[in-house]
Coordinates of C-alpha atoms and ligand atoms in Angstrom, one line a residue:
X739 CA -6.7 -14.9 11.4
X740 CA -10.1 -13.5 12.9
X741 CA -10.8 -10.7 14.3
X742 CA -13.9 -9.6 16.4
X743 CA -15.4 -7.8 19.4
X744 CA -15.7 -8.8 22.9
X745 CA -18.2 -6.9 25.3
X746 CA -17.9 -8.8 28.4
X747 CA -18.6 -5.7 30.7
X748 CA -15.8 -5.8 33.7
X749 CA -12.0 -5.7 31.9
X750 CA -10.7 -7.5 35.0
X751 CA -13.0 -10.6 34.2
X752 CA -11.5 -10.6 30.5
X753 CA -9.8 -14.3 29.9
X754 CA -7.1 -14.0 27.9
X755 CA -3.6 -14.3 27.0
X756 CA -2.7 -11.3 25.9
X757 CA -5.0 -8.4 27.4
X758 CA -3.3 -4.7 25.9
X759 CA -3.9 -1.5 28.0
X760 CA -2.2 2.0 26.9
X761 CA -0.5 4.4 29.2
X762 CA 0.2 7.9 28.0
X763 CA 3.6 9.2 28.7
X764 CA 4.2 10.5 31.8
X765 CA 2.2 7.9 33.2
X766 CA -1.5 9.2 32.3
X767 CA -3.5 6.2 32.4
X768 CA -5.8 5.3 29.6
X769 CA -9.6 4.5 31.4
X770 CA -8.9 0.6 30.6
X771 CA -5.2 0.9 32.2
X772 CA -7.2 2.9 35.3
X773 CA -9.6 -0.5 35.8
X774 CA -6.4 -2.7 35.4
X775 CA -4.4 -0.9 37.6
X776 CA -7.5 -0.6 40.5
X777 CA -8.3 -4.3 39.9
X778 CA -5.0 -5.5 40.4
X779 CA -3.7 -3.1 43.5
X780 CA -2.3 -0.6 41.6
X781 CA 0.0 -3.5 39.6
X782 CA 0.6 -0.4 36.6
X783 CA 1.3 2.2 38.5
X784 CA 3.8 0.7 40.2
X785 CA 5.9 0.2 37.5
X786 CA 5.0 3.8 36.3
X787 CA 7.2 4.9 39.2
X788 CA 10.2 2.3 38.3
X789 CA 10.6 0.7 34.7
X790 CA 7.9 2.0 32.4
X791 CA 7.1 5.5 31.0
X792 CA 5.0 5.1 28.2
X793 CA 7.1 6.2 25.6
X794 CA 5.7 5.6 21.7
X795 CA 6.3 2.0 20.6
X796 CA 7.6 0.8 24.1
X797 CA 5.5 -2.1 26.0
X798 CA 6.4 -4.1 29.2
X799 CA 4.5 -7.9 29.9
X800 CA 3.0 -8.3 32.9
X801 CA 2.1 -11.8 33.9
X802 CA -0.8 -13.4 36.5
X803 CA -1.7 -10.0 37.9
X804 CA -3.9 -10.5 41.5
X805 CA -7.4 -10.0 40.8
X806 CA -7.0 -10.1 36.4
X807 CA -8.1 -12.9 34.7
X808 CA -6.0 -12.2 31.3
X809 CA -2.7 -14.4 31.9
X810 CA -0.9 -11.5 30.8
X811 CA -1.5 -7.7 30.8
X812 CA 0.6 -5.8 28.0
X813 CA 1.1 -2.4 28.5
X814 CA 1.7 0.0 25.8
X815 CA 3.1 3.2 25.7
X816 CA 1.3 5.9 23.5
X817 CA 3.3 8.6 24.0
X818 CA 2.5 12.3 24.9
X819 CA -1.6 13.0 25.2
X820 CA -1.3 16.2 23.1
X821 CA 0.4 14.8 20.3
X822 CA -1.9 11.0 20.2
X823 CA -3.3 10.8 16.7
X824 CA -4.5 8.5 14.0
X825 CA -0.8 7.5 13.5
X826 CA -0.3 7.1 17.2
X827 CA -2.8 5.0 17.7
X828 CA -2.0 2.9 14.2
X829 CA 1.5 2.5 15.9
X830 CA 0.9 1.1 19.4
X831 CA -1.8 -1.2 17.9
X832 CA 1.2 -2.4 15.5
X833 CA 3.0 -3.0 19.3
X834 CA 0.2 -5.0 20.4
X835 CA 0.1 -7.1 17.6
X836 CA 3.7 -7.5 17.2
X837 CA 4.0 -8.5 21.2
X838 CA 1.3 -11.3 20.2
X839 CA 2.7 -12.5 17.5
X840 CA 6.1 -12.9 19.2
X841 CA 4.8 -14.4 21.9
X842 CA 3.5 -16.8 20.3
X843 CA 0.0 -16.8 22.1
X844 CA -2.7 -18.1 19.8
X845 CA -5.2 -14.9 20.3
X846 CA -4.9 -11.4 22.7
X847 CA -7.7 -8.6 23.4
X848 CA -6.6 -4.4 23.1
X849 CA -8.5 -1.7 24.8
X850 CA -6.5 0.5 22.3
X851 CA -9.0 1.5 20.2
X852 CA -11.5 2.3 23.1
X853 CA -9.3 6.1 23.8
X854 CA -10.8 8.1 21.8
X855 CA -7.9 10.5 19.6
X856 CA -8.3 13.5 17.1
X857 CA -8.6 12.4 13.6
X858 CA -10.1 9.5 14.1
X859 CA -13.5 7.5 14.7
X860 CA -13.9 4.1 16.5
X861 CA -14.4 2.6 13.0
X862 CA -11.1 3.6 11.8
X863 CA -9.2 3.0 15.2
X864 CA -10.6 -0.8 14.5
X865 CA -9.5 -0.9 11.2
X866 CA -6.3 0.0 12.2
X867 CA -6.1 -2.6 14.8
X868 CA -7.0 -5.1 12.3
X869 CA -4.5 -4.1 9.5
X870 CA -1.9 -4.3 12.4
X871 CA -3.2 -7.8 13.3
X872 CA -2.6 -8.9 9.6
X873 CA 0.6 -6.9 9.5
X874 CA 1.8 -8.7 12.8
X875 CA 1.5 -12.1 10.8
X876 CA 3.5 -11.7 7.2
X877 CA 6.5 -13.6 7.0
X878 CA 8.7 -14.2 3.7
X879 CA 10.2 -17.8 3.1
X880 CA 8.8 -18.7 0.0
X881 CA 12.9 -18.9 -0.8
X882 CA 14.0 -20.2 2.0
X883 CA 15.2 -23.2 3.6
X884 CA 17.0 -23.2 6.7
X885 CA 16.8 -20.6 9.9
X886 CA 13.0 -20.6 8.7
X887 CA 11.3 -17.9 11.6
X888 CA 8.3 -19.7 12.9
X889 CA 4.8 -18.5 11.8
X890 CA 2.7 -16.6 14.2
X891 CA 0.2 -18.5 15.9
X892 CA -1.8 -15.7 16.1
X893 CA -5.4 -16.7 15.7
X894 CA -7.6 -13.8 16.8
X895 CA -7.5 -10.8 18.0
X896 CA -10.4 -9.4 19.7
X897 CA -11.2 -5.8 20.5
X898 CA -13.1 -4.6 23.7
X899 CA -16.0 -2.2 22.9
X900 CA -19.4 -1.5 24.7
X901 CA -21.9 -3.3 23.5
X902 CA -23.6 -0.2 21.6
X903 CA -20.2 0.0 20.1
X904 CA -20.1 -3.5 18.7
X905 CA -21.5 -2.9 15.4
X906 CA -19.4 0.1 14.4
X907 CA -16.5 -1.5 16.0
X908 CA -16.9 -4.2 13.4
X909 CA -17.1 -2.4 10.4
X910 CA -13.9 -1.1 10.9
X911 CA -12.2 -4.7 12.0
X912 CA -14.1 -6.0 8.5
X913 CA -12.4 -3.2 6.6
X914 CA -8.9 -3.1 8.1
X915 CA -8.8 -7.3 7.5
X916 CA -9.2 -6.9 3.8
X917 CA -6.7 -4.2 3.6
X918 CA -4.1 -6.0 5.6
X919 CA -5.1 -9.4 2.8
X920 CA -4.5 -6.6 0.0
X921 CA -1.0 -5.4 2.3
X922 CA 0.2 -8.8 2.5
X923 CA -0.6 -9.5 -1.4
X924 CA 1.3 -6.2 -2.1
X925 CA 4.4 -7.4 0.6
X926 CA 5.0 -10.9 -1.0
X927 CA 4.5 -9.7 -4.6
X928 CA 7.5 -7.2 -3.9
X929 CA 9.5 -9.6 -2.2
X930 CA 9.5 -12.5 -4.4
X931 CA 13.1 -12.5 -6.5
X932 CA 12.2 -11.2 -9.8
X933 CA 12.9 -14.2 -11.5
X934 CA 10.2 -15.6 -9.4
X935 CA 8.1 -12.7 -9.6
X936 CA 7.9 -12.0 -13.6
X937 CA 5.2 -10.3 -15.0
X938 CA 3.5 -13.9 -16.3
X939 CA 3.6 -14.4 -12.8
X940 CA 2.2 -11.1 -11.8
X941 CA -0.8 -12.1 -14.5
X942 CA -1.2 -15.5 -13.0
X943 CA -1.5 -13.9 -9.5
X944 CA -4.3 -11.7 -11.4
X945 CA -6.0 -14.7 -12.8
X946 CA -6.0 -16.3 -9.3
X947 CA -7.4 -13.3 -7.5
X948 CA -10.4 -13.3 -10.4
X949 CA -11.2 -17.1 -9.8
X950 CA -11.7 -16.3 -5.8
X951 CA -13.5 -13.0 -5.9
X952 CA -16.7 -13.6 -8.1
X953 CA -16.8 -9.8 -8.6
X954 CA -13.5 -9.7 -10.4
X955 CA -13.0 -10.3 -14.1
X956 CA -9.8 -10.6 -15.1
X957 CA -8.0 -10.5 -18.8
X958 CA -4.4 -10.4 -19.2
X959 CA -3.1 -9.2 -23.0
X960 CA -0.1 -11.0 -24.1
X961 CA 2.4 -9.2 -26.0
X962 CA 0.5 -10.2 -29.8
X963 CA -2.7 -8.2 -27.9
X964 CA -0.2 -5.5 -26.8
X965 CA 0.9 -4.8 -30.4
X966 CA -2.5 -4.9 -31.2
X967 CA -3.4 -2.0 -29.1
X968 CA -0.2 -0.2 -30.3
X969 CA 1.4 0.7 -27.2
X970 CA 4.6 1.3 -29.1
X971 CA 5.9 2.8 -26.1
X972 CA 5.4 0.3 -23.3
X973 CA 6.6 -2.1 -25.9
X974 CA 10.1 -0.4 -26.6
X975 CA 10.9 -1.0 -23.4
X976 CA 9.8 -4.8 -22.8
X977 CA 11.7 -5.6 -26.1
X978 CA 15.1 -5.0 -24.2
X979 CA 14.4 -8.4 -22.4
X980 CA 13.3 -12.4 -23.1
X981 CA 11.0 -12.6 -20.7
X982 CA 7.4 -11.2 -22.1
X983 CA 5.6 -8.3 -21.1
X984 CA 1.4 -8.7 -20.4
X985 CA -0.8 -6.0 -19.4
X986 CA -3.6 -7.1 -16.9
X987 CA -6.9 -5.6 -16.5
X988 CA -9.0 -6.6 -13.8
X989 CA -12.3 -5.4 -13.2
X990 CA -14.7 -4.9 -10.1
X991 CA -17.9 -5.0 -10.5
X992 CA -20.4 -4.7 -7.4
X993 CA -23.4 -6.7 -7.0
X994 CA -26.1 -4.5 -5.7
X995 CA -28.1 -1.2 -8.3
X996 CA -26.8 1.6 -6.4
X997 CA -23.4 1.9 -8.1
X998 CA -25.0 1.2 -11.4
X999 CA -24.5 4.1 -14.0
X1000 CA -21.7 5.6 -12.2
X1001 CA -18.3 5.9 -14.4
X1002 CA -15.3 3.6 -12.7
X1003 CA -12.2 4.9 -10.8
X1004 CA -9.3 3.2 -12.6
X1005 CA -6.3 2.6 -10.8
X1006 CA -2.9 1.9 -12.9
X1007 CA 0.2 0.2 -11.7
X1008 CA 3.6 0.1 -12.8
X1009 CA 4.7 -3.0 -13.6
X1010 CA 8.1 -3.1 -13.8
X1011 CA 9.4 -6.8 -12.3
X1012 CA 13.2 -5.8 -12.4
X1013 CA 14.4 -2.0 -13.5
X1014 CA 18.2 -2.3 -14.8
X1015 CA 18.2 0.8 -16.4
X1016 CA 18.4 -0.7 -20.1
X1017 CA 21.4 0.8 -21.7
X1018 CA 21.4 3.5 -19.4
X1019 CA 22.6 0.8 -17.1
X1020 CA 22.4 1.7 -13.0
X1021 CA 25.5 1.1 -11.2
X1022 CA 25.3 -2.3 -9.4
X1023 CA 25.4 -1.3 -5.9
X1024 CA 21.8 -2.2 -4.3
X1025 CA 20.3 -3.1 -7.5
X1026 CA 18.3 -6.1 -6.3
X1027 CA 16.3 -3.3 -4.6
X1028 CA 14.9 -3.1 -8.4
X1029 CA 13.0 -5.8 -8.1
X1030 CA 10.6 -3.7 -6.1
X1031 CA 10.1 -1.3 -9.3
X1032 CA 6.6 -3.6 -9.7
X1033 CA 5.1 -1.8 -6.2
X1034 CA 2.6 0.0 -7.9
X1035 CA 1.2 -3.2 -9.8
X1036 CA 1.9 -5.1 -6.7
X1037 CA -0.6 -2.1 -4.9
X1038 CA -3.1 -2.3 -7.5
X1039 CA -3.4 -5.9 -7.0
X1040 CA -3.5 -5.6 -3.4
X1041 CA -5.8 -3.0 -3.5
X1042 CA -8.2 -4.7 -6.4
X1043 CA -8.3 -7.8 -3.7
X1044 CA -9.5 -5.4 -0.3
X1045 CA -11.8 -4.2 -3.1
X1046 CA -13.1 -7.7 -3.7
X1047 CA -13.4 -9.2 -0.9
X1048 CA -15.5 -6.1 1.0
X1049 CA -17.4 -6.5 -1.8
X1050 CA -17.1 -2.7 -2.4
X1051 CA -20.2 -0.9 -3.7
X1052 CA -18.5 0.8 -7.1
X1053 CA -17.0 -0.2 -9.7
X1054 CA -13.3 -0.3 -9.6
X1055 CA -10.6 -1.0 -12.8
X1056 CA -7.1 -2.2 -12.2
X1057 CA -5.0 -1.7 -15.0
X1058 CA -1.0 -3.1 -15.0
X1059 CA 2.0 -2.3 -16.9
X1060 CA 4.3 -5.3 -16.8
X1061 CA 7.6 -6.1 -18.0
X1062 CA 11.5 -5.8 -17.4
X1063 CA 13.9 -3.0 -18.5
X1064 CA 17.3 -4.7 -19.5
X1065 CA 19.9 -3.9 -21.8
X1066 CA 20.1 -6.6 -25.4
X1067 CA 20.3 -6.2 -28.8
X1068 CA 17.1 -5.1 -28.9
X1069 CA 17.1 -2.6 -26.2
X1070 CA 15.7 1.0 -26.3
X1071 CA 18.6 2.9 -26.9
X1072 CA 19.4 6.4 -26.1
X1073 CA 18.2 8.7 -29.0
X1074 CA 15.4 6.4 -29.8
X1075 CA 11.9 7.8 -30.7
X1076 CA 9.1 5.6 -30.4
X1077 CA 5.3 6.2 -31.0
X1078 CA 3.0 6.0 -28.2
X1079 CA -0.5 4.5 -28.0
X1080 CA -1.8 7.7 -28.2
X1081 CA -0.2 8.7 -31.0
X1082 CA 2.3 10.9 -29.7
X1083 CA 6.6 10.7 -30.1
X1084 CA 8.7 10.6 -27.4
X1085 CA 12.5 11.0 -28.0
X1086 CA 14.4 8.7 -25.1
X1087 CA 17.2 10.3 -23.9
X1088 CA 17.6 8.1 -20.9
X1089 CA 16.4 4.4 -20.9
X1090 CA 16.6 4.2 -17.8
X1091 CA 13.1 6.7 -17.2
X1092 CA 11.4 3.7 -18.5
X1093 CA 8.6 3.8 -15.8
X1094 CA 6.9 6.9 -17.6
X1095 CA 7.3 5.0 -21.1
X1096 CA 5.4 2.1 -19.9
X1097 CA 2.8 4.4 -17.8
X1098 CA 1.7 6.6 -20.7
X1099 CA 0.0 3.8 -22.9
X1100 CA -1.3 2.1 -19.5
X1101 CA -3.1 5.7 -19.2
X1102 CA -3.8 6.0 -22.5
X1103 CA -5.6 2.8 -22.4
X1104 CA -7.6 4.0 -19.4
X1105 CA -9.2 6.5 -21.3
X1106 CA -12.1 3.7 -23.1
X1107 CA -13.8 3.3 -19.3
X1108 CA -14.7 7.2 -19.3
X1109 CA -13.5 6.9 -15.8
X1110 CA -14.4 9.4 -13.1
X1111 CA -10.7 9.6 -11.6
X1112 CA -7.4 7.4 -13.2
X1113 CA -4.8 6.9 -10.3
X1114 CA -1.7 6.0 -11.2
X1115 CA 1.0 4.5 -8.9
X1116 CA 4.5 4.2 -9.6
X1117 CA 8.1 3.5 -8.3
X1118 CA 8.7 6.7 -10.5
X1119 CA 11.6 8.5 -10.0
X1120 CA 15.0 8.5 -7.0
X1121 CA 14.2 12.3 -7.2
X1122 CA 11.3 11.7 -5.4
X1123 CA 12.8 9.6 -2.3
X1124 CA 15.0 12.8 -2.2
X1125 CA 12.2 15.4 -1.9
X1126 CA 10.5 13.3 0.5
X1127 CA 12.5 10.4 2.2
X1128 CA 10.6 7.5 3.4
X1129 CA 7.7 8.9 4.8
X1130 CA 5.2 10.1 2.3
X1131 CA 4.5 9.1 -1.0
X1132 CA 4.7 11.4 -3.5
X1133 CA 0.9 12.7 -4.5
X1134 CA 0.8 14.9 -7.7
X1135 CA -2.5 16.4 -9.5
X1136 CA -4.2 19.3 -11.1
X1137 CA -7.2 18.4 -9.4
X1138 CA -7.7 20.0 -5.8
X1139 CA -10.9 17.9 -4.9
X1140 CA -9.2 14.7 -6.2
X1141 CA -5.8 15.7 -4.3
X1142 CA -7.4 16.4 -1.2
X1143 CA -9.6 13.0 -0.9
X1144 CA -6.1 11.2 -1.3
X1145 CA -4.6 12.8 1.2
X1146 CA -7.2 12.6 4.1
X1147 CA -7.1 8.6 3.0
X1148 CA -3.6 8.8 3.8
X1149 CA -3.8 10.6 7.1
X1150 CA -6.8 8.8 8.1
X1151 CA -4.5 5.2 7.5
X1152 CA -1.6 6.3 8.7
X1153 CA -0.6 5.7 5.0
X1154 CA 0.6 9.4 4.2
X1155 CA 1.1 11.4 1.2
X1156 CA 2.7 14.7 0.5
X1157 CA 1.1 16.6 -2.1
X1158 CA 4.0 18.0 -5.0
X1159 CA 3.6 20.7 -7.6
X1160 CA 2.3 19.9 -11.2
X1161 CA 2.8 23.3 -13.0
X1162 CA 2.7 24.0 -16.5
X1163 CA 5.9 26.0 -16.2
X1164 CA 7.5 22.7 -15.7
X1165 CA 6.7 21.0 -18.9
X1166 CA 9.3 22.8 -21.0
X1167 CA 12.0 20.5 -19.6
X1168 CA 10.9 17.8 -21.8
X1169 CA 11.6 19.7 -25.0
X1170 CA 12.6 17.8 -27.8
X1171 CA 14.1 18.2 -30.9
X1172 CA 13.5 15.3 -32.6
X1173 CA 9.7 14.4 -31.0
X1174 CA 6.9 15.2 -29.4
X1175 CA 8.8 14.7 -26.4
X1176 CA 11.7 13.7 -24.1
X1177 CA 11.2 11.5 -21.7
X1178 CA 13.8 13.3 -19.3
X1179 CA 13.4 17.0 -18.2
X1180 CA 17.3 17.2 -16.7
X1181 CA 18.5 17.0 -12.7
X1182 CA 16.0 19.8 -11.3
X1183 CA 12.7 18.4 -10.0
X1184 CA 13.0 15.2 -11.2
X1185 CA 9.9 13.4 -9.7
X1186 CA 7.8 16.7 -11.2
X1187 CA 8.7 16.7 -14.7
X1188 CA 8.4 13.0 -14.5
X1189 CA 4.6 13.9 -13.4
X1190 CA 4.7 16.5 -16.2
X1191 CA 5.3 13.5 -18.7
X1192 CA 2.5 11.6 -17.3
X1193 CA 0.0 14.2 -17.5
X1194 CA 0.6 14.5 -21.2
X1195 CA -1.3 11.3 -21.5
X1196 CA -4.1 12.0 -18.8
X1197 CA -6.4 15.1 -20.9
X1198 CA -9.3 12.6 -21.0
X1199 CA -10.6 12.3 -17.2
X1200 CA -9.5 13.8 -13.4
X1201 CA -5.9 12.2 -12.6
X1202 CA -3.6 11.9 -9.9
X1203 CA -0.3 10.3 -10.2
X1204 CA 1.7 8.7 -6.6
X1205 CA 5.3 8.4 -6.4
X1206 CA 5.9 5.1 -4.3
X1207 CA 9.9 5.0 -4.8
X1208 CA 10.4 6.2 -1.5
X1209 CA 7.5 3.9 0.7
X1210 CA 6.9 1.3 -1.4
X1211 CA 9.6 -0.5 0.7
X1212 CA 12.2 -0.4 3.2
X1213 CA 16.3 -0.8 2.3
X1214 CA 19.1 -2.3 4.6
X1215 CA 18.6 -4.9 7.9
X1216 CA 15.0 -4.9 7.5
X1217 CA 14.8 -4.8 3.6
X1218 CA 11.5 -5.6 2.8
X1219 CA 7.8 -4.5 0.9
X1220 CA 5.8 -2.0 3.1
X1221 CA 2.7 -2.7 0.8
X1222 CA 2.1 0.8 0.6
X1223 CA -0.4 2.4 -0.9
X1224 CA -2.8 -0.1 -0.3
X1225 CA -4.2 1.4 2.5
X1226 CA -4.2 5.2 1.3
X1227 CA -5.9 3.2 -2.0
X1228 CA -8.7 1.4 -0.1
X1229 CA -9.7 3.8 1.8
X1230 CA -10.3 6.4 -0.7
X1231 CA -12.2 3.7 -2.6
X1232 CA -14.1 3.0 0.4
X1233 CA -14.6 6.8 0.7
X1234 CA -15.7 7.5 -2.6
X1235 CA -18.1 4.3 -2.8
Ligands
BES580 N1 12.6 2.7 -10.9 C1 13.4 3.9 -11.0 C2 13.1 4.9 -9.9 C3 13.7 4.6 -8.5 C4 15.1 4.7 -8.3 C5 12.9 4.2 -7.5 C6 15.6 4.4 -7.1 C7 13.4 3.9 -6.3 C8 14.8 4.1 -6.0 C9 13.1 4.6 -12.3 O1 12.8 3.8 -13.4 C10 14.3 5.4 -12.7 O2 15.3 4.7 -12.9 N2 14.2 6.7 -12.7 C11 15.3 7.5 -13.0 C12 14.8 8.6 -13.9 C13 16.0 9.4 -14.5 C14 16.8 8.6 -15.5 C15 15.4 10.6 -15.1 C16 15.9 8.0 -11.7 O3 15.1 8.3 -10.8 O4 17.1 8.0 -11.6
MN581 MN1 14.5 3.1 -14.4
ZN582 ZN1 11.9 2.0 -12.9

């Protein structure tokens, strides 16, 4: 799929199949819905007054308008003026695409990112349009044979600028392509079955990503290198199951001087290819949905590859925790201590917070870069999809500056995060009397002392630690991988680069 501008100066003269024009609720035309609506003898307004009101997310097709080139005119509803933002925008370009893809036309054109919106810039109202064009396309059916959906023939979208716009305009379109490649990565990674998607395959996917991108090296440690590194915690918990445990590093590295000398930001995923709990087993109801307990591996991969292919002007570390927590012989039990890479004990009380036992030697391991900033991302804890929900991701850190540039990377992606408390006061819930450690602080704030634990291992460099379990994907009709935090991730790389 391609995405570019078009500058051809009257919108009526635009050929197309698919030409996309927003209307504000309560019928406020955008400027490129005006020229429509003139060109065509008042074509829009007229179903202002009957069918259409330009709620959020609605759209109406309007075919062979008098006086419009474009075969079809798709209207989009933004919602109320006052309220149109970054997200609002994000949303009715998702429409757009969506109403393409479904349509089955092989390209379409959007004004959307012509109305200007608080929040945003024309750059990042193009990215958006292009991470909704690769959105539009994803379809799982690597498993499946029969009532296949047909693939998109979505080819290109196109998006109308002035030409002194052009160039700006396609930064953006540039940018928001190789995050929706690093989405999709993320998407299919979480939705393969998990005994498709083991970690061997999550370091094959690693090795393949490092033989396309010339700027990525990749290594993947084998459970003899593991050992070797002594990361006696991580390795309690992939010793509950046959199938082996690897830890992937890949590496970034920019062509060009200027990011030369600068210390790397490290991102670290956990890898977790199916979570059962161990021997504190989960009840069975819904747990398939643990399969998805590798979304912050499958985000640092997805991320790594935007990072690649924009060939991103820093140097960027993507460090993965993979294995599977099941209950054998040689599971963790409860009561266990183990020794940790860094050298610390941790006492585990519940096998089922294995997330935080792989984590901590991922982290520790971080620690040889001198990194400016380690970001960890992690289908941590249900205590955070109760705090929360579905909407933000959890965003926890002692480091304002560090917090903050996360967060405006979410809000300026539409990708959001919530920022949660990291107080000291919390760490005495993981008192132990027989380690260093627990690796449980009890029922109250589960997703903090579950940060708490983390930041144990993180003294070293600036840290910030994101809770995915609530956005990393979506439960029930429409179970699937969001691919979330690739965005938030990218664009603070981008940011910071
Ligand atoms: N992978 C889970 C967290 C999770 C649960 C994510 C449900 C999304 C939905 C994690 O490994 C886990 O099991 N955490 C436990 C921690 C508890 C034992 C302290 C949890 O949240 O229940
Ligand atoms: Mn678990
Ligand atoms: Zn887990």
């Amino acid at each position: 799929m391609e995405f570019s501008t078009q500058t051809t100066a009257g919108l009526q003269q635009v050929r197309s199949a698919a030409l996309g024009v927003g209307v504000f609720a309560d019928g406020v035309l955008t400027p490129a819905a005006e020229v429509i609506d003139r060109a065509s003898e008042g074509a829009i307004s007229a179903v202002l007054k009957t069918e259409f009101k330009g709620k959020a997310n609605s759209h109406l097709v309007l075919r062979n308008l008098p006086g419009i080139k474009a075969e079809r005119v798709i209207v989009i509803g933004l919602g109320k003026q006052e309220t149109y933002r970054a997200a609002g925008h994000a949303a009715a370009e998702q429409t757009f695409a969506s109403v393409c893809a479904g349509l089955n036309v092989t390209e379409g054109v959007s004004t959307l990112a012509g109305v200007e919106c608080e929040q945003t810039t024309l750059r990042s109202r193009a990215r958006a349009m292009a991470l909704a064009g690769r959105r539009s396309t994803y379809r799982y059916d690597l498993t499946r044979t029969k009532d296949l959906e047909p693939a998109p023939r979505l080819k290109k979208l196109s998006l109308w600028v002035s030409r002194s716009n052009a160039a700006e305009a396609q930064v953006g379109l540039t940018e928001g392509s190789a995050i929706g490649n690093g989405v999709n990565l993320a998407r299919l990674l979480g939705d393969m079955p998990p005994n498709h998607c083991t970690p061997t395959y999550l370091g094959e996917t690693a090795k393949k990503l490092g033989k396309e991108f010339k700027s990525l090296k990749v290594e993947v440690l084998d459970r003899k290198k593991i050992e070797a590194e002594k990361m006696g915690s991580f390795l309690s918990v992939a010793r509950g199951s046959d199938e082996p445990p690897v830890f992937i590093v890949l590496r970034h590295t920019p062509k060009s001087g200027k990011a030369k000398g600068k210390a790397p930001l490290v991102l670290v995923g956990k890898g977790l290819t199916f979570d059962s709990g161990g021997i504190s087993i989960k009840p069975s109801a819904n747990m398939d949905e643990m399969k998805y307990d590798m979304g912050g591996a499958a985000s640092v991969l997805g991320t790594m590859r935007a990072v690649a292919e924009l060939e991103l002007d820093r140097e960027v570390i993507g460090l993965i925790a993979a294995c599977e927590n099941l209950p054998s012989g040689r599971a963790n039990k409860p009561g266990d201590v183990v020794t940790s890479m860094s050298g610390q004990t941790i006492e585990i009380l519940n096998t089922d917070a294995e997330g935080r036992l792989v984590l901590c030697d991922a982290l520790t391991y971080a620690e040889r870069f001198n990194p400016e900033a380690v970001i960890d991302i992690a289908t941590l804890t249900g205590a955070c999809v109760v705090a929360l929900g579905h909407i933000n991701s959890g965003l926890f850190s002692k480091d304002d500056e560090l917090a903050n540039e996360l967060l405006a990377a979410g809000q300026e992606t539409g990708d959001t995060a919530w920022r949660m408390p990291l107080d000291d006061a919390y760490q005495e819930q993981l008192r132990s009397n027989f380690a260093d450690m627990a690796n449980i602080g009890g029922m109250p704030a589960g997703s903090v002392t579950a940060a708490c634990f983390l930041s144990r291992f993180t003294t070293a460099y600036p840290w910030a630690h994101l809770d995915i379990a609530g956005t990393a994907w979506k439960s029930g009709k429409d179970k699937g991988a969001t691919g979330r935090p690739v965005p938030l991730l990218t664009q603070f790389l981008i940011a910071r680069s």
